[in-house]
Coordinates of C-alpha atoms in Angstrom, one line a residue:
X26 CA 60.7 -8.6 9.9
X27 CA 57.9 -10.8 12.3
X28 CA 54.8 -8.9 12.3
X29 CA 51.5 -10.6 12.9
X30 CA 48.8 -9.1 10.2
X31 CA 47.2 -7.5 13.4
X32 CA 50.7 -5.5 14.0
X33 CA 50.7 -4.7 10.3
X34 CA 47.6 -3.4 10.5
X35 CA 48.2 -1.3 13.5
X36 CA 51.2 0.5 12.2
X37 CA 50.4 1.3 9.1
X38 CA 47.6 3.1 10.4
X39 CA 49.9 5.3 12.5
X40 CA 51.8 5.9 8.8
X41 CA 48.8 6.3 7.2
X42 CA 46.1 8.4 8.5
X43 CA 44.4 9.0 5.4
X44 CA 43.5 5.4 5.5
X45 CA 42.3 5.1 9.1
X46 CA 38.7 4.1 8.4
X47 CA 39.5 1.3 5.7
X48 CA 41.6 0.0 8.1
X49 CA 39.3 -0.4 11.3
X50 CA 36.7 -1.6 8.5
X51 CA 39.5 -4.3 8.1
X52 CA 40.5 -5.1 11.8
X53 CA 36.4 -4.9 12.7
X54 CA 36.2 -7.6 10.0
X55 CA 39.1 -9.8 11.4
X56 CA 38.0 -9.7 14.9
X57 CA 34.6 -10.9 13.4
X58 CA 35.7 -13.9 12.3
X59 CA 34.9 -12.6 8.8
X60 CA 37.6 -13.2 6.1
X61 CA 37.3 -10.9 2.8
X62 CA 38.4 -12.2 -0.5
X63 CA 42.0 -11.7 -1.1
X64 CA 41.6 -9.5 -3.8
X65 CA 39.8 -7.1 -1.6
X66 CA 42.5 -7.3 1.2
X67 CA 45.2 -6.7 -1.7
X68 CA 43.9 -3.5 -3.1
X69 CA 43.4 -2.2 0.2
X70 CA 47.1 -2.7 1.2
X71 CA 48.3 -2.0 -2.7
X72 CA 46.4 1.5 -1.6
X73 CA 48.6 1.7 1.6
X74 CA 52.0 0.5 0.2
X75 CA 51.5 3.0 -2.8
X76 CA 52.2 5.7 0.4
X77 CA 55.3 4.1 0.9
X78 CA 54.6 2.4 4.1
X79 CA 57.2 0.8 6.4
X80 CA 57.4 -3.0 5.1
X81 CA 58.0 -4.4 1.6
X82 CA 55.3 -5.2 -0.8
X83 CA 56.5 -9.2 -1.2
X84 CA 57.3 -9.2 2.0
X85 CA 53.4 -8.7 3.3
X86 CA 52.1 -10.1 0.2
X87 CA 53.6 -13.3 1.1
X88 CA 51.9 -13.3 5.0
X89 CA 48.7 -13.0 3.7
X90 CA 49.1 -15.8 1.3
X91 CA 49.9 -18.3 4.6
X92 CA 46.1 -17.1 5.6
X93 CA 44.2 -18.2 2.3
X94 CA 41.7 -15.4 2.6
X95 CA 38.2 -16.5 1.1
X96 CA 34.7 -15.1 0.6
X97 CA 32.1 -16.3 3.1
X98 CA 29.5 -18.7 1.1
X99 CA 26.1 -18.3 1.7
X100 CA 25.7 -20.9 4.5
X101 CA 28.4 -19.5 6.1
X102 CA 26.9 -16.5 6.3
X103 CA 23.6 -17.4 7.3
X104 CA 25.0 -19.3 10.6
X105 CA 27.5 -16.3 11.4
X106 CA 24.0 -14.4 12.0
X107 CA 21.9 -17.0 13.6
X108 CA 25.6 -17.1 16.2
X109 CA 25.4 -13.3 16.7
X110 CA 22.0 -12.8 17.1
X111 CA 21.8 -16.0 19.9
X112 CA 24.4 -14.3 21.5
X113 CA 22.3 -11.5 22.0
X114 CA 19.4 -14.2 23.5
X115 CA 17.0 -13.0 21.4
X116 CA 13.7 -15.1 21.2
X117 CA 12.9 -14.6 18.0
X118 CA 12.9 -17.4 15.0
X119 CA 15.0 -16.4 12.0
X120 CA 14.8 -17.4 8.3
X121 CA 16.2 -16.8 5.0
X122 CA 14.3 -15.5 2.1
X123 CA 15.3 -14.6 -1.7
X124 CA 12.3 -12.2 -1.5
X125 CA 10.4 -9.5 0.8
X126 CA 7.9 -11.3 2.4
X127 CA 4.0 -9.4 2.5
X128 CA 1.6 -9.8 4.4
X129 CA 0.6 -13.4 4.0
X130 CA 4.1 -14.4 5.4
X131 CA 3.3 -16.1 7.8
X132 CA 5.1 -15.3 11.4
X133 CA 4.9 -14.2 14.9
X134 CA 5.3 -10.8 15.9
X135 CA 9.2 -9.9 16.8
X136 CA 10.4 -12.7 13.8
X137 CA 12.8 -11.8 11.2
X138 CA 13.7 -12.5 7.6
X139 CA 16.9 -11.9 6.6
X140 CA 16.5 -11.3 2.3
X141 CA 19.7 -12.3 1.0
X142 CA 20.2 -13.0 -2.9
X143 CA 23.2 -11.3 -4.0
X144 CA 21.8 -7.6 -5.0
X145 CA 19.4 -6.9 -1.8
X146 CA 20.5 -7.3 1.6
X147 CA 17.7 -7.0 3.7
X148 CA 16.7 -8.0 7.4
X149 CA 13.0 -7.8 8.1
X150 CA 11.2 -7.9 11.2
X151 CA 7.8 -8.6 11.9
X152 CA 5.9 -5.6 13.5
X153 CA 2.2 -6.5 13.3
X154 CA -0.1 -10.0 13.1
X155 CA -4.1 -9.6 12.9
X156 CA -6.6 -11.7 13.6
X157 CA -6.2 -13.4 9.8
X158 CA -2.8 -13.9 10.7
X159 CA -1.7 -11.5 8.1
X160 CA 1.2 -9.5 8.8
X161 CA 3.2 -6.4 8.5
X162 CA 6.8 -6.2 8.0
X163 CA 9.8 -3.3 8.5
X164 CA 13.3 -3.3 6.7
X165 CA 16.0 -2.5 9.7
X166 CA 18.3 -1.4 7.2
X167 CA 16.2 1.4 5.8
X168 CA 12.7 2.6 6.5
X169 CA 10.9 0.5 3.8
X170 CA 7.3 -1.2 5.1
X171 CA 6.2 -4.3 3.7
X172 CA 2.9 -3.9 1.5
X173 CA 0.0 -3.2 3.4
X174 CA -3.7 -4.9 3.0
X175 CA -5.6 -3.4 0.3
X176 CA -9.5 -3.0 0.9
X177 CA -12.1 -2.0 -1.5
X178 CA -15.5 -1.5 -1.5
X179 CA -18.2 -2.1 -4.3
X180 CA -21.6 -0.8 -3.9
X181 CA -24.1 -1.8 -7.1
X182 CA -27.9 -1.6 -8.0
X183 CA -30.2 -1.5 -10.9
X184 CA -32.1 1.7 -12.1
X185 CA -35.6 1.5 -13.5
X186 CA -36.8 4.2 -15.6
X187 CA -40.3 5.3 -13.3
X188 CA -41.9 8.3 -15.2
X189 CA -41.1 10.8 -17.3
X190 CA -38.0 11.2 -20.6
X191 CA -36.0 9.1 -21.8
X192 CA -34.6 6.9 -18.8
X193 CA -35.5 8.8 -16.3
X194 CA -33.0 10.8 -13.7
X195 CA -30.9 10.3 -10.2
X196 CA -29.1 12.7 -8.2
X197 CA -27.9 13.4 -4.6
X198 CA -26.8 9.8 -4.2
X199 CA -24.6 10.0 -0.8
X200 CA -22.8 7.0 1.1
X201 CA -23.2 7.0 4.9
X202 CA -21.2 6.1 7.7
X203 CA -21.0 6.1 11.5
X204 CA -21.7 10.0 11.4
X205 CA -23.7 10.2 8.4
X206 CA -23.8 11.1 5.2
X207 CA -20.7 12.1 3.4
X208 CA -20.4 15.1 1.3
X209 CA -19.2 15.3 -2.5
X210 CA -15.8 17.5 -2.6
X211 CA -14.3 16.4 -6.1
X212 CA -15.8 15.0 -9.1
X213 CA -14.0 14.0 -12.4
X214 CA -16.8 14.8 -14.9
X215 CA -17.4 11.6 -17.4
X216 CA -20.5 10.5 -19.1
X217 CA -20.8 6.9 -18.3
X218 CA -17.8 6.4 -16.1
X219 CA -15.9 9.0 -13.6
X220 CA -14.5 9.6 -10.3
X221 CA -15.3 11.8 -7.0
X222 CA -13.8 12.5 -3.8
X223 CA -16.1 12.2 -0.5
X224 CA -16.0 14.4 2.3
X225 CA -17.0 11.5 6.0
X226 CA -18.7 15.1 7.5
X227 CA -22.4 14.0 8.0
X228 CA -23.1 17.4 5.7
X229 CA -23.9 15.3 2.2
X230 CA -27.7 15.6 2.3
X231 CA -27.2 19.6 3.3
X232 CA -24.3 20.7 1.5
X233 CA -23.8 21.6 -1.8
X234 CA -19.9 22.5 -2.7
X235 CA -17.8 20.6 -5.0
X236 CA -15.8 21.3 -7.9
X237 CA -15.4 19.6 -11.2
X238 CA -11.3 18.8 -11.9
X239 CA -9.4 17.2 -14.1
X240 CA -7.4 15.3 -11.4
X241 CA -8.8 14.0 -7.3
X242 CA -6.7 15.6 -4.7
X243 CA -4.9 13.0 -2.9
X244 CA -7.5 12.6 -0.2
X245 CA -7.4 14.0 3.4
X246 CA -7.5 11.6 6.9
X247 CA -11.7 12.0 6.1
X248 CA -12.0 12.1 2.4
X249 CA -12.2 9.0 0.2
X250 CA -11.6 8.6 -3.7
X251 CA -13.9 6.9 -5.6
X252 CA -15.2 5.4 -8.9
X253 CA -18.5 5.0 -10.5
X254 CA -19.6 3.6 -13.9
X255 CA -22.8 2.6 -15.5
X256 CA -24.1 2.4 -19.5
X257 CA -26.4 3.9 -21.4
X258 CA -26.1 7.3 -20.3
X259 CA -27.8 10.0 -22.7
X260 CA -25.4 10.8 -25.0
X261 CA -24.6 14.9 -24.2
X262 CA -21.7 15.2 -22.1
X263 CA -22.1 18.9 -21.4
X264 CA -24.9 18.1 -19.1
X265 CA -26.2 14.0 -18.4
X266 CA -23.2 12.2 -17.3
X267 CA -23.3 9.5 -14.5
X268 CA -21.4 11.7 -12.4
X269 CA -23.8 14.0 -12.0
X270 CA -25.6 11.5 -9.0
X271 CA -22.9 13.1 -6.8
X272 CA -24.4 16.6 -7.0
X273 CA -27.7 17.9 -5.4
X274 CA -30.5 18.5 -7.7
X275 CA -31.4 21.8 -7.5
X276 CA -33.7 22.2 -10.6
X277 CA -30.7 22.5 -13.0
X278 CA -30.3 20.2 -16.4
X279 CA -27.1 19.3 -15.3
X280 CA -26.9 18.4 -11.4
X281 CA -28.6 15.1 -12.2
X282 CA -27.2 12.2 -14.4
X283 CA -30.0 11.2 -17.4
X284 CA -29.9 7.8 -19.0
X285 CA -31.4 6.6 -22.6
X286 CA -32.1 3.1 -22.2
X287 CA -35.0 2.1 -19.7
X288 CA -33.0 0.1 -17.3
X289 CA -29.3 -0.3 -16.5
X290 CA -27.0 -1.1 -13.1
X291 CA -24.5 1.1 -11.7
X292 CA -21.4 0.6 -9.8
X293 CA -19.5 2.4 -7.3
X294 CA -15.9 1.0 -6.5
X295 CA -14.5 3.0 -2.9
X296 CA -10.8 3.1 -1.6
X297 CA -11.7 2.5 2.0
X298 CA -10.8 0.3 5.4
X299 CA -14.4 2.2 6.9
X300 CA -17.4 0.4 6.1
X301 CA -20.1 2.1 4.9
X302 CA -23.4 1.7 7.0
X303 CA -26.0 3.1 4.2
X304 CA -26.8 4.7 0.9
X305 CA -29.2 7.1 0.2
X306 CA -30.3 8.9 -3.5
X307 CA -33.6 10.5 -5.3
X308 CA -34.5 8.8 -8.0
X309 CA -35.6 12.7 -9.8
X310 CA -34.5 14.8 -11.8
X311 CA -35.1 17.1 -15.0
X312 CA -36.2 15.0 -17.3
X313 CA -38.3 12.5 -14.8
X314 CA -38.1 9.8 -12.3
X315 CA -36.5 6.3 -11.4
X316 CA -36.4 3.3 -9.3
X317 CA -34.1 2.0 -7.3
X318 CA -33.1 -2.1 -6.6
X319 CA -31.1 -5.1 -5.7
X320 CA -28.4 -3.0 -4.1
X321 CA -25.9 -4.9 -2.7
X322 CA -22.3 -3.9 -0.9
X323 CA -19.3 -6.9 -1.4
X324 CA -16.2 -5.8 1.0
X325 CA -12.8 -7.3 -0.8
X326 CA -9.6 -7.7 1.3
X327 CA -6.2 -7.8 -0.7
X328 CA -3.1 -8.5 -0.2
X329 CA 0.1 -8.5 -1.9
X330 CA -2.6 -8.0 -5.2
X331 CA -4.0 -11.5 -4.1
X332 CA -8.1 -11.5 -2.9
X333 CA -8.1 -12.8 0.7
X334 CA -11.7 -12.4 1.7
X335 CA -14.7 -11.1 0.4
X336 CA -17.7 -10.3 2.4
X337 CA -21.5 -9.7 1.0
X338 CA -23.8 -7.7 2.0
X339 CA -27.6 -6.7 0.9
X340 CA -29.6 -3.4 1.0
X341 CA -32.4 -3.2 3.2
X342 CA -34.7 -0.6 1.9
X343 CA -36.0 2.2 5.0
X344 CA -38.9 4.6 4.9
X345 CA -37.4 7.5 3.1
X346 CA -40.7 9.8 3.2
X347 CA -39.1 12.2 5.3
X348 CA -36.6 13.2 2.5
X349 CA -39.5 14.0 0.2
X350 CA -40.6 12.7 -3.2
X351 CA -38.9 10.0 -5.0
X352 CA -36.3 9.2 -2.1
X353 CA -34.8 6.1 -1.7
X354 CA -32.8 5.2 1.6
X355 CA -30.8 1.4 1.9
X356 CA -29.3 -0.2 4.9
X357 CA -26.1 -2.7 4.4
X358 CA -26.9 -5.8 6.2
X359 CA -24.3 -9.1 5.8
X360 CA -25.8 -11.4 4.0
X361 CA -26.0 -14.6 5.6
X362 CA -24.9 -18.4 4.7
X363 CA -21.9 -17.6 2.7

């Protein structure tokens, strides 16, 4: 019998059906240009034969030994893309990576990386470049996004015991942005280190309403999760920790944060891309007063875990009088010459 494979192929799909859509897999691959390994293209015809198909196992197995079927190599493949997608005149440049690239990849919008190492096939194309030339990457073959930039902000001063027990008080410490102060939603209770979540509502130096959790919420499109830590705080939990700055100071033993020693810093580590424009708090409480200084704001950009820019900025202190007794109001200016 003279059949070509094509003809082969053809009619034993009429015999067939059950193996219809191997077998346009097969001719798709042909046409292509794309030769599987002949192990492959054996067990897919032992599969057909086994269904007693019209022409003799030898006889077939000996045509596609005259066609010395072999896997593409790596090179191969690479220009069998860079062919199809120039026949699609695409202006875009194309290279071959081992790994995802992140956002310090550096590429022009509408460029692609095709990931290739054996495991992950993967072709990636470039969505988004910033003014850093950092950039932002999609998979095409699923709906994965390349790692995004990671910012963080770190707000610190130094507290000064003023008057009164021990190391003095703070409470109603709120962070401001573009409309005001934000509000305290969730705190995670600790005594010299915990976390809060921050409503951006321009209610924090009017609203009292929070709740003590065990575990943040995962925050809203205007809530932020936060850290803060210090040392030194008075040692009794059930009523002086740190976190305490976050409520509003009421009168009560235990909306105020009380230290022990006479002078310590704290810090304050946000999850945000929003700049904070101020920071307010009273430096009062139940067992006396503090002072407030040297606060400073330092913006880090990451990405891909790797620091990429940091920015500094001072405090400026304002005229607080209008908040009443003991109130302490900073603006965040960049600091210059860095």
């Amino acid at each position: 019998m003279s059949l070509d494979l094509k003809e082969i192929v053809t009619k034993t799909e009429k015999i067939n059906q059950d193996f219809s859509e191997a077998l346009e897999i097969l001719k798709d691959l042909f046409e292509n240009g794309i030769t599987p390994s002949e192990e492959s293209i054996k067990k897919v015809i032992d599969e057909v034969l086994s269904k007693k198909a019209f022409i003799e196992e030898d006889e077939l197995e000996e045509k596609l030994k005259d066609l010395n079927f072999k896997a593409p190599s790596k090179e191969e493949l690479k220009t069998m893309i860079k062919e199809i997608i120039e026949d699609l005149n695409l202006n875009q440049k194309i290279n071959f990576s081992s790994k995802p690239p992140t956002a310090l990849t550096k590429a022009n919008v509408n460029d692609l990386i095709i990931r290739y190492d054996g495991s992950k096939k993967q072709i990636w194309l470039c969505i988004e470049k910033d003014e850093q030339n950092l950039t932002k990457w999609i998979n095409l073959l699923g709906d994965e996004v390349s790692s995004n930039l990671e910012k963080k902000v770190i707000i610190t001063f130094d507290r000064v015991k003023k008057s009164g027990q021990y190391g003095g008080c703070l409470s109603d410490l709120r962070i401001g942005f573009e409309n005001g102060f934000a509000s305290t939603n969730q705190i995670i209770k600790g005594l010299n280190e915990g976390a809060f979540l921050i409503i951006k509502d321009g209610k924090g130096l009017d609203v009292c309403d929070y709740q003590e959790v065990e575990e943040l919420q995962e925050p809203l499109e205007n809530q932020l999760k936060g850290k803060v830590k210090t040392s030194g705080i008075y040692d009794d939990a059930r009523y002086h920790c740190i976190t305490n700055i976050f409520k509003k100071y009421e009168g009560g033993a235990d909306q105020c944060c009380l230290w022990n020693s006479l002078e310590s810093k704290v810090e304050i580590e946000l999850n945000t891309e929003t700049m904070p424009l101020n920071l307010f708090a009273k430096g009062t409480g139940y067992y006396g007063q503090v002072e407030i200084s040297n606060v400073t704001m330092q913006i880090i950009t990451k990405a891909s875990g790797e620091i990429i820019e940091t920015k500094d900025y001072i405090g400026i202190m304002q005229e607080a009088d209008a908040y009443g007794d003991y109130a302490f109001l900073f603006n965040f200016k960049e600091k210059l010459n860095q």
